[in-house]
Amino acid sequence: MTDIITDAEEAGFANDRTQSNTLGEATRAYVNRVRGGDMGALPAILGLIVLFIVFGLANDRFFSALNMANLITQAGAIIVLAMGLVMVLLLGDIDLSAGVAGGASACVMGLLIAKHDQPWGIAVLAALATGAVIGLVIGVLVSKLGIPSFVVTLAFFLGLQGLTLKLIGDGGSVRVDQEVIKGITKNNVPVMWGWVFALVIIVVFALLSLRSHHRKVSKGLQHQPLAVVVAQIVALAVILLIVTYVLNINRAPNPGFVIEGIPYVLPLVAALLIFWTFILGRTSYGRHVYAVGGNPEAARRAGINVDRIRISVFVIASSMAALSGVIAASNLGKVSTSSGGSNTLLYAVGAAVIGGTSLFGGKGKARDAVIGGLVIATIANGLGLLDQASYINFIVTGGVLLLAASVDAISRRRRSATGL
């Protein structure tokens, strides 16, 4: 059971091993953890800041309200797909079929709407169910038969492309003209509700953070200094208010039109982030996922049903892939035989790893998908504004991914050496 607790601590469930009573002590403790290899999402955050500065200086359109809205829309599908892959990566597994699973699920949705006149709600539920079934089969094959996840998901990667091709037809596509589906990426939250949305998140985060701090202090548990908690609240408030302000500016290129408000995909991503952060950080299921990823044998001896956990993460990953496919179909306005193929999976895996999720299992958070997804989308967006050739995008993205994997490996080695 000691191994389980250690794995949970590595995943971030425990606070500092030594109590920090002041902001200075907390800062020094954090610096020591970084030096010891526990860098978390820090490299990705610093990289994102550098990318914003470079592209902002290189092109004055980068920080425009129109481009910021486009950036969020471009990142939405990749972030959602990466969130699902984080769950699989936490166990040290991989899902190579996630991208095409999303494409096949979106194909089911598109056909139900376009050719069978089904309501959008039923079509979306059918897409999610398709993804869940795909994940269930993969999980059973991996956990019960002991086939490596790489092999199983590679087979599904090939097979699901054939399924989509059969359903749509060679070279064909299915248009997605349903207003609600298109509105996920094309429509915007009314300006007033955008401010309400931002303020509610800030207030709820502040109340939960202060309540948690008060509870730990009253029970004599290890806790962060109040100044650190307040700084986190202020940082979140500043970021949300700036994003809301920028997106609420009229960004229509034509003076005769008005385009303002937060794209609906942003609240959707925010809701998923909050949900999976809660599941991984505040539930026994989340602790079991980290425990299995850190040491499967110790988890089994502690009474955790390892097979059930492994099956569940593949179901979650494929279901999130299905939702990602719906978002991508909304953005493109169609589902085609290539949906979810090409570099979709590579970008999603890259987003999770760049954000800080370890390829070795046991370390990662839902926020990693968001940060990494923004890095991936920023590279494509910024280079596009600079009219760079496509090969530059591939080279830069590949280099960033290789750097992130190297940082992960080096951090893991340093944590082992320092005992963190």
Short mmCIF file of C-alpha atoms in Angstrom, two decimals:
data_model
loop_
_atom_site.label_atom_id
_atom_site.label_comp_id
_atom_site.label_asym_id
_atom_site.label_seq_id
_atom_site.Cartn_x
_atom_site.Cartn_y
_atom_site.Cartn_z
CA MET A 1 0.00 0.00 0.00
CA THR A 2 2.99 2.28 0.53
CA ASP A 3 3.73 2.12 -3.21
CA ILE A 4 0.20 3.32 -3.95
CA ILE A 5 0.60 6.34 -1.69
CA THR A 6 3.97 7.15 -3.23
CA ASP A 7 2.52 7.00 -6.74
CA ALA A 8 -0.32 9.30 -5.70
CA GLU A 9 2.16 11.78 -4.30
CA GLU A 10 4.12 11.76 -7.55
CA ALA A 11 0.89 12.47 -9.41
CA GLY A 12 0.26 15.58 -7.35
CA PHE A 13 -2.25 14.37 -4.77
CA ALA A 14 0.02 15.25 -1.87
CA ASN A 15 1.32 18.72 -1.13
CA ASP A 16 4.91 19.60 -0.35
CA ARG A 17 6.64 17.07 1.87
CA THR A 18 7.82 19.95 4.07
CA GLN A 19 5.39 22.57 5.25
CA SER A 20 5.83 26.04 3.69
CA ASN A 21 4.42 28.78 5.89
CA THR A 22 5.42 31.83 3.85
CA LEU A 23 5.42 32.81 0.19
CA GLY A 24 9.23 32.80 0.17
CA GLU A 25 9.40 29.30 1.62
CA ALA A 26 6.81 28.08 -0.87
CA THR A 27 8.81 29.60 -3.73
CA ARG A 28 12.02 27.95 -2.56
CA ALA A 29 10.23 24.62 -2.15
CA TYR A 30 8.87 24.89 -5.68
CA VAL A 31 12.31 25.74 -7.09
CA ASN A 32 13.75 22.70 -5.29
CA ARG A 33 11.07 20.47 -6.79
CA VAL A 34 11.82 21.81 -10.27
CA ARG A 35 15.54 21.21 -9.75
CA GLY A 36 14.69 17.71 -8.63
CA GLY A 37 12.88 17.03 -11.90
CA ASP A 38 9.27 17.68 -10.86
CA MET A 39 8.58 20.34 -13.49
CA GLY A 40 4.98 19.49 -14.33
CA ALA A 41 3.56 21.77 -17.02
CA LEU A 42 6.18 24.50 -16.50
CA PRO A 43 8.15 23.82 -19.73
CA ALA A 44 4.94 23.86 -21.80
CA ILE A 45 3.73 27.09 -20.19
CA LEU A 46 7.07 28.79 -20.78
CA GLY A 47 7.08 27.48 -24.36
CA LEU A 48 3.58 28.83 -24.94
CA ILE A 49 4.61 32.25 -23.63
CA VAL A 50 7.64 32.27 -25.93
CA LEU A 51 5.51 31.29 -28.93
CA PHE A 52 3.02 34.07 -28.18
CA ILE A 53 5.82 36.64 -27.90
CA VAL A 54 7.58 35.48 -31.09
CA PHE A 55 4.45 35.31 -33.25
CA GLY A 56 3.06 38.50 -31.73
CA LEU A 57 6.21 40.41 -32.68
CA ALA A 58 6.43 38.75 -36.10
CA ASN A 59 2.85 39.52 -37.15
CA ASP A 60 0.58 42.20 -35.70
CA ARG A 61 -2.50 40.16 -36.61
CA PHE A 62 -1.60 37.37 -34.19
CA PHE A 63 -3.09 39.07 -31.11
CA SER A 64 -6.17 40.31 -32.96
CA ALA A 65 -9.55 39.24 -31.58
CA LEU A 66 -10.33 37.42 -34.84
CA ASN A 67 -7.15 35.35 -34.71
CA MET A 68 -7.53 34.55 -31.01
CA ALA A 69 -11.02 33.21 -31.70
CA ASN A 70 -9.67 31.19 -34.62
CA LEU A 71 -6.88 29.83 -32.43
CA ILE A 72 -9.35 28.60 -29.82
CA THR A 73 -11.53 26.99 -32.47
CA GLN A 74 -8.53 25.28 -34.08
CA ALA A 75 -7.33 23.93 -30.74
CA GLY A 76 -10.73 22.64 -29.55
CA ALA A 77 -10.85 19.24 -31.25
CA ILE A 78 -7.18 18.45 -30.52
CA ILE A 79 -7.55 19.39 -26.84
CA VAL A 80 -10.61 17.18 -26.36
CA LEU A 81 -8.90 14.24 -28.07
CA ALA A 82 -5.75 14.80 -26.00
CA MET A 83 -7.78 14.81 -22.75
CA GLY A 84 -8.93 11.29 -23.53
CA LEU A 85 -5.42 10.18 -24.42
CA VAL A 86 -4.10 11.52 -21.10
CA MET A 87 -6.17 8.83 -19.36
CA VAL A 88 -4.55 6.08 -21.44
CA LEU A 89 -1.04 7.53 -21.12
CA LEU A 90 -1.44 7.62 -17.34
CA LEU A 91 -1.39 3.81 -17.44
CA GLY A 92 1.67 3.76 -19.69
CA ASP A 93 -0.46 2.54 -22.61
CA ILE A 94 -1.13 4.12 -26.00
CA ASP A 95 -4.18 4.41 -28.25
CA LEU A 96 -3.18 4.75 -31.89
CA SER A 97 -6.80 4.43 -33.03
CA ALA A 98 -8.19 7.44 -31.15
CA GLY A 99 -8.13 9.80 -34.13
CA VAL A 100 -9.88 7.48 -36.58
CA ALA A 101 -12.25 6.33 -33.81
CA GLY A 102 -13.38 9.94 -33.59
CA GLY A 103 -13.74 10.06 -37.36
CA ALA A 104 -15.81 6.88 -37.48
CA SER A 105 -18.02 8.08 -34.63
CA ALA A 106 -18.55 11.44 -36.33
CA CYS A 107 -19.41 9.51 -39.51
CA VAL A 108 -22.20 7.72 -37.64
CA MET A 109 -23.51 11.07 -36.43
CA GLY A 110 -23.35 12.62 -39.90
CA LEU A 111 -25.16 9.74 -41.57
CA LEU A 112 -27.92 9.70 -38.96
CA ILE A 113 -28.52 13.42 -39.48
CA ALA A 114 -28.08 13.64 -43.27
CA LYS A 115 -29.56 10.36 -44.46
CA HIS A 116 -31.87 9.19 -41.68
CA ASP A 117 -33.29 12.53 -40.49
CA GLN A 118 -32.50 11.85 -36.85
CA PRO A 119 -32.44 14.70 -34.28
CA TRP A 120 -29.00 16.06 -33.49
CA GLY A 121 -29.19 14.85 -29.88
CA ILE A 122 -29.77 11.24 -30.87
CA ALA A 123 -27.05 11.47 -33.52
CA VAL A 124 -24.49 12.80 -31.03
CA LEU A 125 -25.42 10.14 -28.47
CA ALA A 126 -24.99 7.50 -31.17
CA ALA A 127 -21.53 8.90 -31.94
CA LEU A 128 -20.55 8.78 -28.27
CA ALA A 129 -21.91 5.25 -27.96
CA THR A 130 -19.90 4.20 -31.01
CA GLY A 131 -16.76 5.57 -29.42
CA ALA A 132 -17.52 3.85 -26.12
CA VAL A 133 -18.03 0.47 -27.82
CA ILE A 134 -14.75 0.84 -29.71
CA GLY A 135 -12.95 1.64 -26.46
CA LEU A 136 -14.62 -1.26 -24.68
CA VAL A 137 -13.45 -3.79 -27.27
CA ILE A 138 -9.92 -2.37 -27.23
CA GLY A 139 -9.82 -2.40 -23.43
CA VAL A 140 -11.01 -6.02 -23.22
CA LEU A 141 -8.43 -7.19 -25.76
CA VAL A 142 -5.64 -5.36 -23.95
CA SER A 143 -6.58 -6.28 -20.38
CA LYS A 144 -8.09 -9.76 -20.72
CA LEU A 145 -6.01 -11.22 -23.55
CA GLY A 146 -2.83 -9.35 -22.67
CA ILE A 147 -2.24 -8.05 -26.20
CA PRO A 148 -0.04 -4.92 -26.13
CA SER A 149 -2.09 -1.76 -26.58
CA PHE A 150 0.20 -0.68 -29.41
CA VAL A 151 -0.73 -3.74 -31.48
CA VAL A 152 -4.47 -3.67 -30.71
CA THR A 153 -4.91 0.01 -31.40
CA LEU A 154 -2.77 -0.18 -34.55
CA ALA A 155 -5.14 -2.86 -35.84
CA PHE A 156 -8.12 -0.64 -35.00
CA PHE A 157 -6.37 2.31 -36.62
CA LEU A 158 -6.38 0.42 -39.90
CA GLY A 159 -9.75 -1.28 -39.47
CA LEU A 160 -11.72 1.83 -38.51
CA GLN A 161 -10.48 3.65 -41.59
CA GLY A 162 -11.92 0.82 -43.64
CA LEU A 163 -15.21 1.09 -41.75
CA THR A 164 -15.47 4.82 -42.45
CA LEU A 165 -14.65 4.23 -46.10
CA LYS A 166 -17.39 1.60 -46.30
CA LEU A 167 -19.99 3.84 -44.66
CA ILE A 168 -19.27 6.96 -46.70
CA GLY A 169 -17.88 5.54 -49.92
CA ASP A 170 -14.58 6.05 -51.68
CA GLY A 171 -13.69 9.74 -51.91
CA GLY A 172 -17.06 10.83 -50.53
CA SER A 173 -18.14 13.00 -47.65
CA VAL A 174 -21.24 13.76 -45.60
CA ARG A 175 -22.14 17.39 -45.01
CA VAL A 176 -23.04 18.41 -41.46
CA ASP A 177 -25.53 21.26 -41.87
CA GLN A 178 -27.36 20.85 -38.57
CA GLU A 179 -27.40 24.26 -36.85
CA VAL A 180 -26.66 23.09 -33.31
CA ILE A 181 -23.71 20.97 -34.41
CA LYS A 182 -22.30 23.74 -36.59
CA GLY A 183 -22.83 26.22 -33.76
CA ILE A 184 -20.27 24.48 -31.54
CA THR A 185 -17.46 26.17 -33.47
CA LYS A 186 -19.28 28.72 -35.63
CA ASN A 187 -21.51 30.48 -33.07
CA ASN A 188 -20.60 32.55 -30.03
CA VAL A 189 -21.88 32.99 -26.50
CA PRO A 190 -23.71 36.35 -26.07
CA VAL A 191 -21.37 38.99 -24.66
CA MET A 192 -23.20 39.36 -21.35
CA TRP A 193 -23.26 35.61 -20.74
CA GLY A 194 -19.58 35.44 -21.59
CA TRP A 195 -18.81 37.81 -18.72
CA VAL A 196 -21.15 35.86 -16.43
CA PHE A 197 -19.43 32.62 -17.43
CA ALA A 198 -15.99 34.05 -16.62
CA LEU A 199 -17.05 35.58 -13.29
CA VAL A 200 -18.79 32.39 -12.15
CA ILE A 201 -15.65 30.34 -12.80
CA ILE A 202 -13.50 32.86 -10.91
CA VAL A 203 -15.86 32.99 -7.90
CA VAL A 204 -16.31 29.21 -7.72
CA PHE A 205 -12.56 28.60 -8.04
CA ALA A 206 -11.86 31.17 -5.32
CA LEU A 207 -14.44 29.71 -2.93
CA LEU A 208 -13.24 26.14 -3.46
CA SER A 209 -9.58 27.11 -3.10
CA LEU A 210 -10.14 29.10 0.09
CA ARG A 211 -12.41 26.42 1.52
CA SER A 212 -9.80 23.73 0.86
CA HIS A 213 -7.09 25.90 2.41
CA HIS A 214 -9.20 26.57 5.50
CA ARG A 215 -10.03 22.87 5.90
CA LYS A 216 -6.37 21.84 5.71
CA VAL A 217 -5.34 24.52 8.20
CA SER A 218 -8.07 23.57 10.67
CA LYS A 219 -7.12 19.88 10.50
CA GLY A 220 -3.39 20.51 10.72
CA LEU A 221 -2.72 19.10 7.25
CA GLN A 222 0.06 20.24 4.95
CA HIS A 223 -1.07 23.25 2.98
CA GLN A 224 0.14 26.05 0.77
CA PRO A 225 0.56 29.54 2.27
CA LEU A 226 -2.53 31.71 1.89
CA ALA A 227 -0.52 34.10 -0.30
CA VAL A 228 0.06 31.31 -2.83
CA VAL A 229 -3.66 30.45 -2.89
CA VAL A 230 -4.56 34.10 -3.43
CA ALA A 231 -1.93 34.41 -6.17
CA GLN A 232 -3.44 31.42 -7.99
CA ILE A 233 -6.91 32.96 -7.78
CA VAL A 234 -5.64 36.30 -9.07
CA ALA A 235 -3.73 34.65 -11.93
CA LEU A 236 -6.79 32.71 -13.07
CA ALA A 237 -8.97 35.84 -12.80
CA VAL A 238 -6.55 37.92 -14.89
CA ILE A 239 -6.29 35.28 -17.62
CA LEU A 240 -10.04 34.71 -17.85
CA LEU A 241 -10.91 38.41 -17.83
CA ILE A 242 -8.35 39.19 -20.55
CA VAL A 243 -9.54 36.30 -22.74
CA THR A 244 -13.18 37.31 -22.24
CA TYR A 245 -12.45 40.94 -23.04
CA VAL A 246 -10.57 40.10 -26.23
CA LEU A 247 -13.19 37.65 -27.48
CA ASN A 248 -16.05 40.05 -26.72
CA ILE A 249 -14.56 42.66 -29.07
CA ASN A 250 -16.25 42.90 -32.46
CA ARG A 251 -13.87 40.95 -34.70
CA ALA A 252 -15.77 41.08 -37.98
CA PRO A 253 -13.46 42.09 -40.84
CA ASN A 254 -16.43 43.77 -42.55
CA PRO A 255 -17.65 46.91 -40.72
CA GLY A 256 -21.23 46.04 -41.69
CA PHE A 257 -21.25 42.87 -39.56
CA VAL A 258 -20.85 42.11 -35.87
CA ILE A 259 -18.98 39.02 -34.68
CA GLU A 260 -18.36 39.05 -30.96
CA GLY A 261 -18.49 36.72 -28.01
CA ILE A 262 -16.76 33.55 -26.82
CA PRO A 263 -16.96 30.61 -29.26
CA TYR A 264 -19.15 27.88 -27.77
CA VAL A 265 -16.31 25.40 -28.04
CA LEU A 266 -14.44 27.24 -25.25
CA PRO A 267 -17.07 26.68 -22.51
CA LEU A 268 -17.31 23.06 -23.69
CA VAL A 269 -13.55 22.56 -23.28
CA ALA A 270 -13.64 24.37 -19.92
CA ALA A 271 -16.44 22.10 -18.66
CA LEU A 272 -14.52 18.99 -19.72
CA LEU A 273 -11.37 20.30 -18.05
CA ILE A 274 -13.20 20.92 -14.78
CA PHE A 275 -14.90 17.53 -14.95
CA TRP A 276 -11.78 15.45 -15.62
CA THR A 277 -9.71 17.48 -13.16
CA PHE A 278 -12.28 16.62 -10.50
CA ILE A 279 -12.40 12.95 -11.50
CA LEU A 280 -8.63 12.52 -11.45
CA GLY A 281 -7.95 14.69 -8.42
CA ARG A 282 -10.92 14.22 -6.11
CA THR A 283 -12.27 10.69 -6.58
CA SER A 284 -11.13 7.20 -5.66
CA TYR A 285 -11.33 6.28 -9.33
CA GLY A 286 -8.75 8.94 -10.18
CA ARG A 287 -6.44 7.73 -7.41
CA HIS A 288 -6.77 4.19 -8.73
CA VAL A 289 -5.82 5.33 -12.24
CA TYR A 290 -2.64 6.96 -10.93
CA ALA A 291 -1.90 3.94 -8.75
CA VAL A 292 -2.22 1.49 -11.65
CA GLY A 293 -0.09 3.75 -13.85
CA GLY A 294 2.58 4.05 -11.18
CA ASN A 295 2.79 0.39 -10.16
CA PRO A 296 0.20 -2.09 -11.51
CA GLU A 297 1.35 -4.98 -9.32
CA ALA A 298 1.22 -2.91 -6.13
CA ALA A 299 -2.23 -1.66 -7.15
CA ARG A 300 -3.44 -5.21 -7.70
CA ARG A 301 -2.15 -6.30 -4.29
CA ALA A 302 -3.92 -3.31 -2.73
CA GLY A 303 -7.23 -4.65 -4.03
CA ILE A 304 -7.66 -2.44 -7.11
CA ASN A 305 -9.26 -4.13 -10.10
CA VAL A 306 -6.51 -3.34 -12.60
CA ASP A 307 -8.33 -4.85 -15.59
CA ARG A 308 -11.42 -2.78 -14.90
CA ILE A 309 -9.37 0.41 -14.67
CA ARG A 310 -7.56 -0.39 -17.91
CA ILE A 311 -10.81 -1.10 -19.77
CA SER A 312 -12.41 2.07 -18.42
CA VAL A 313 -9.62 4.37 -19.60
CA PHE A 314 -9.87 3.03 -23.16
CA VAL A 315 -13.65 3.56 -23.07
CA ILE A 316 -13.08 7.14 -21.86
CA ALA A 317 -10.41 7.79 -24.49
CA SER A 318 -12.57 6.58 -27.37
CA SER A 319 -15.64 8.41 -26.08
CA MET A 320 -13.64 11.63 -25.87
CA ALA A 321 -12.33 10.87 -29.36
CA ALA A 322 -15.94 10.65 -30.55
CA LEU A 323 -16.68 14.07 -29.04
CA SER A 324 -13.54 15.41 -30.66
CA GLY A 325 -14.79 14.05 -33.98
CA VAL A 326 -18.08 15.89 -33.51
CA ILE A 327 -16.21 19.15 -32.84
CA ALA A 328 -13.99 18.63 -35.89
CA ALA A 329 -17.08 17.94 -38.04
CA SER A 330 -18.61 21.16 -36.71
CA ASN A 331 -15.51 23.12 -37.69
CA LEU A 332 -15.16 21.57 -41.15
CA GLY A 333 -18.88 21.32 -41.86
CA LYS A 334 -18.55 17.74 -43.03
CA VAL A 335 -17.32 14.23 -42.29
CA SER A 336 -15.12 12.54 -44.89
CA THR A 337 -13.19 9.31 -45.31
CA SER A 338 -10.08 11.09 -44.03
CA SER A 339 -11.70 12.42 -40.83
CA GLY A 340 -9.54 11.66 -37.82
CA GLY A 341 -6.70 10.44 -40.01
CA SER A 342 -3.54 12.11 -41.21
CA ASN A 343 -1.80 13.87 -38.28
CA THR A 344 -4.80 14.11 -35.94
CA LEU A 345 -3.60 11.42 -33.53
CA LEU A 346 0.01 12.59 -33.64
CA TYR A 347 -1.00 16.13 -32.73
CA ALA A 348 -3.17 14.88 -29.86
CA VAL A 349 -0.47 12.63 -28.40
CA GLY A 350 1.99 15.47 -28.88
CA ALA A 351 -0.35 17.84 -27.05
CA ALA A 352 -0.61 15.52 -24.03
CA VAL A 353 3.16 14.93 -23.84
CA ILE A 354 4.10 18.55 -24.48
CA GLY A 355 1.67 19.58 -21.74
CA GLY A 356 3.49 17.41 -19.19
CA THR A 357 1.90 13.95 -19.27
CA SER A 358 4.54 11.25 -18.94
CA LEU A 359 4.86 8.52 -21.57
CA PHE A 360 5.98 6.20 -18.77
CA GLY A 361 2.65 6.37 -16.93
CA GLY A 362 1.58 7.59 -13.51
CA LYS A 363 2.10 11.32 -14.16
CA GLY A 364 -0.22 13.75 -15.91
CA LYS A 365 -3.33 15.89 -15.55
CA ALA A 366 -6.24 16.99 -17.71
CA ARG A 367 -4.77 20.48 -17.91
CA ASP A 368 -1.78 19.04 -19.81
CA ALA A 369 -4.05 18.44 -22.81
CA VAL A 370 -5.21 22.06 -22.76
CA ILE A 371 -1.73 23.58 -22.47
CA GLY A 372 -0.19 21.19 -25.00
CA GLY A 373 -3.12 21.59 -27.38
CA LEU A 374 -2.66 25.36 -27.29
CA VAL A 375 1.05 24.92 -28.07
CA ILE A 376 0.27 22.71 -31.09
CA ALA A 377 -2.46 25.07 -32.35
CA THR A 378 -0.30 28.16 -31.77
CA ILE A 379 2.53 26.75 -33.88
CA ALA A 380 0.16 25.99 -36.78
CA ASN A 381 -1.68 29.29 -36.40
CA GLY A 382 1.40 31.47 -36.08
CA LEU A 383 3.29 29.86 -38.95
CA GLY A 384 0.16 30.14 -41.08
CA LEU A 385 0.02 33.88 -40.49
CA LEU A 386 3.67 34.10 -41.53
CA ASP A 387 2.88 32.22 -44.75
CA GLN A 388 5.42 29.54 -43.99
CA ALA A 389 5.49 26.32 -46.00
CA SER A 390 3.71 23.27 -44.56
CA TYR A 391 6.97 21.39 -44.04
CA ILE A 392 8.09 24.07 -41.58
CA ASN A 393 5.03 23.35 -39.44
CA PHE A 394 5.83 19.62 -39.35
CA ILE A 395 9.49 20.22 -38.52
CA VAL A 396 8.78 22.72 -35.73
CA THR A 397 5.99 20.61 -34.20
CA GLY A 398 8.15 17.49 -34.34
CA GLY A 399 11.03 19.33 -32.74
CA VAL A 400 8.82 20.61 -29.91
CA LEU A 401 7.46 17.10 -29.31
CA LEU A 402 10.96 15.62 -29.23
CA LEU A 403 12.03 18.32 -26.79
CA ALA A 404 9.03 17.59 -24.56
CA ALA A 405 9.75 13.84 -24.56
CA SER A 406 13.39 14.54 -23.72
CA VAL A 407 12.37 16.79 -20.82
CA ASP A 408 10.04 14.03 -19.59
CA ALA A 409 12.81 11.41 -19.69
CA ILE A 410 15.36 13.68 -18.02
CA SER A 411 12.85 14.76 -15.34
CA ARG A 412 12.00 11.14 -14.58
CA ARG A 413 15.69 10.31 -14.18
CA ARG A 414 16.26 13.28 -11.88
CA ARG A 415 13.19 12.42 -9.77
CA SER A 416 14.51 8.89 -9.33
CA ALA A 417 17.93 10.21 -8.37
CA THR A 418 16.57 12.70 -5.83
CA GLY A 419 13.81 10.46 -4.47
CA LEU A 420 10.99 12.88 -5.38
#
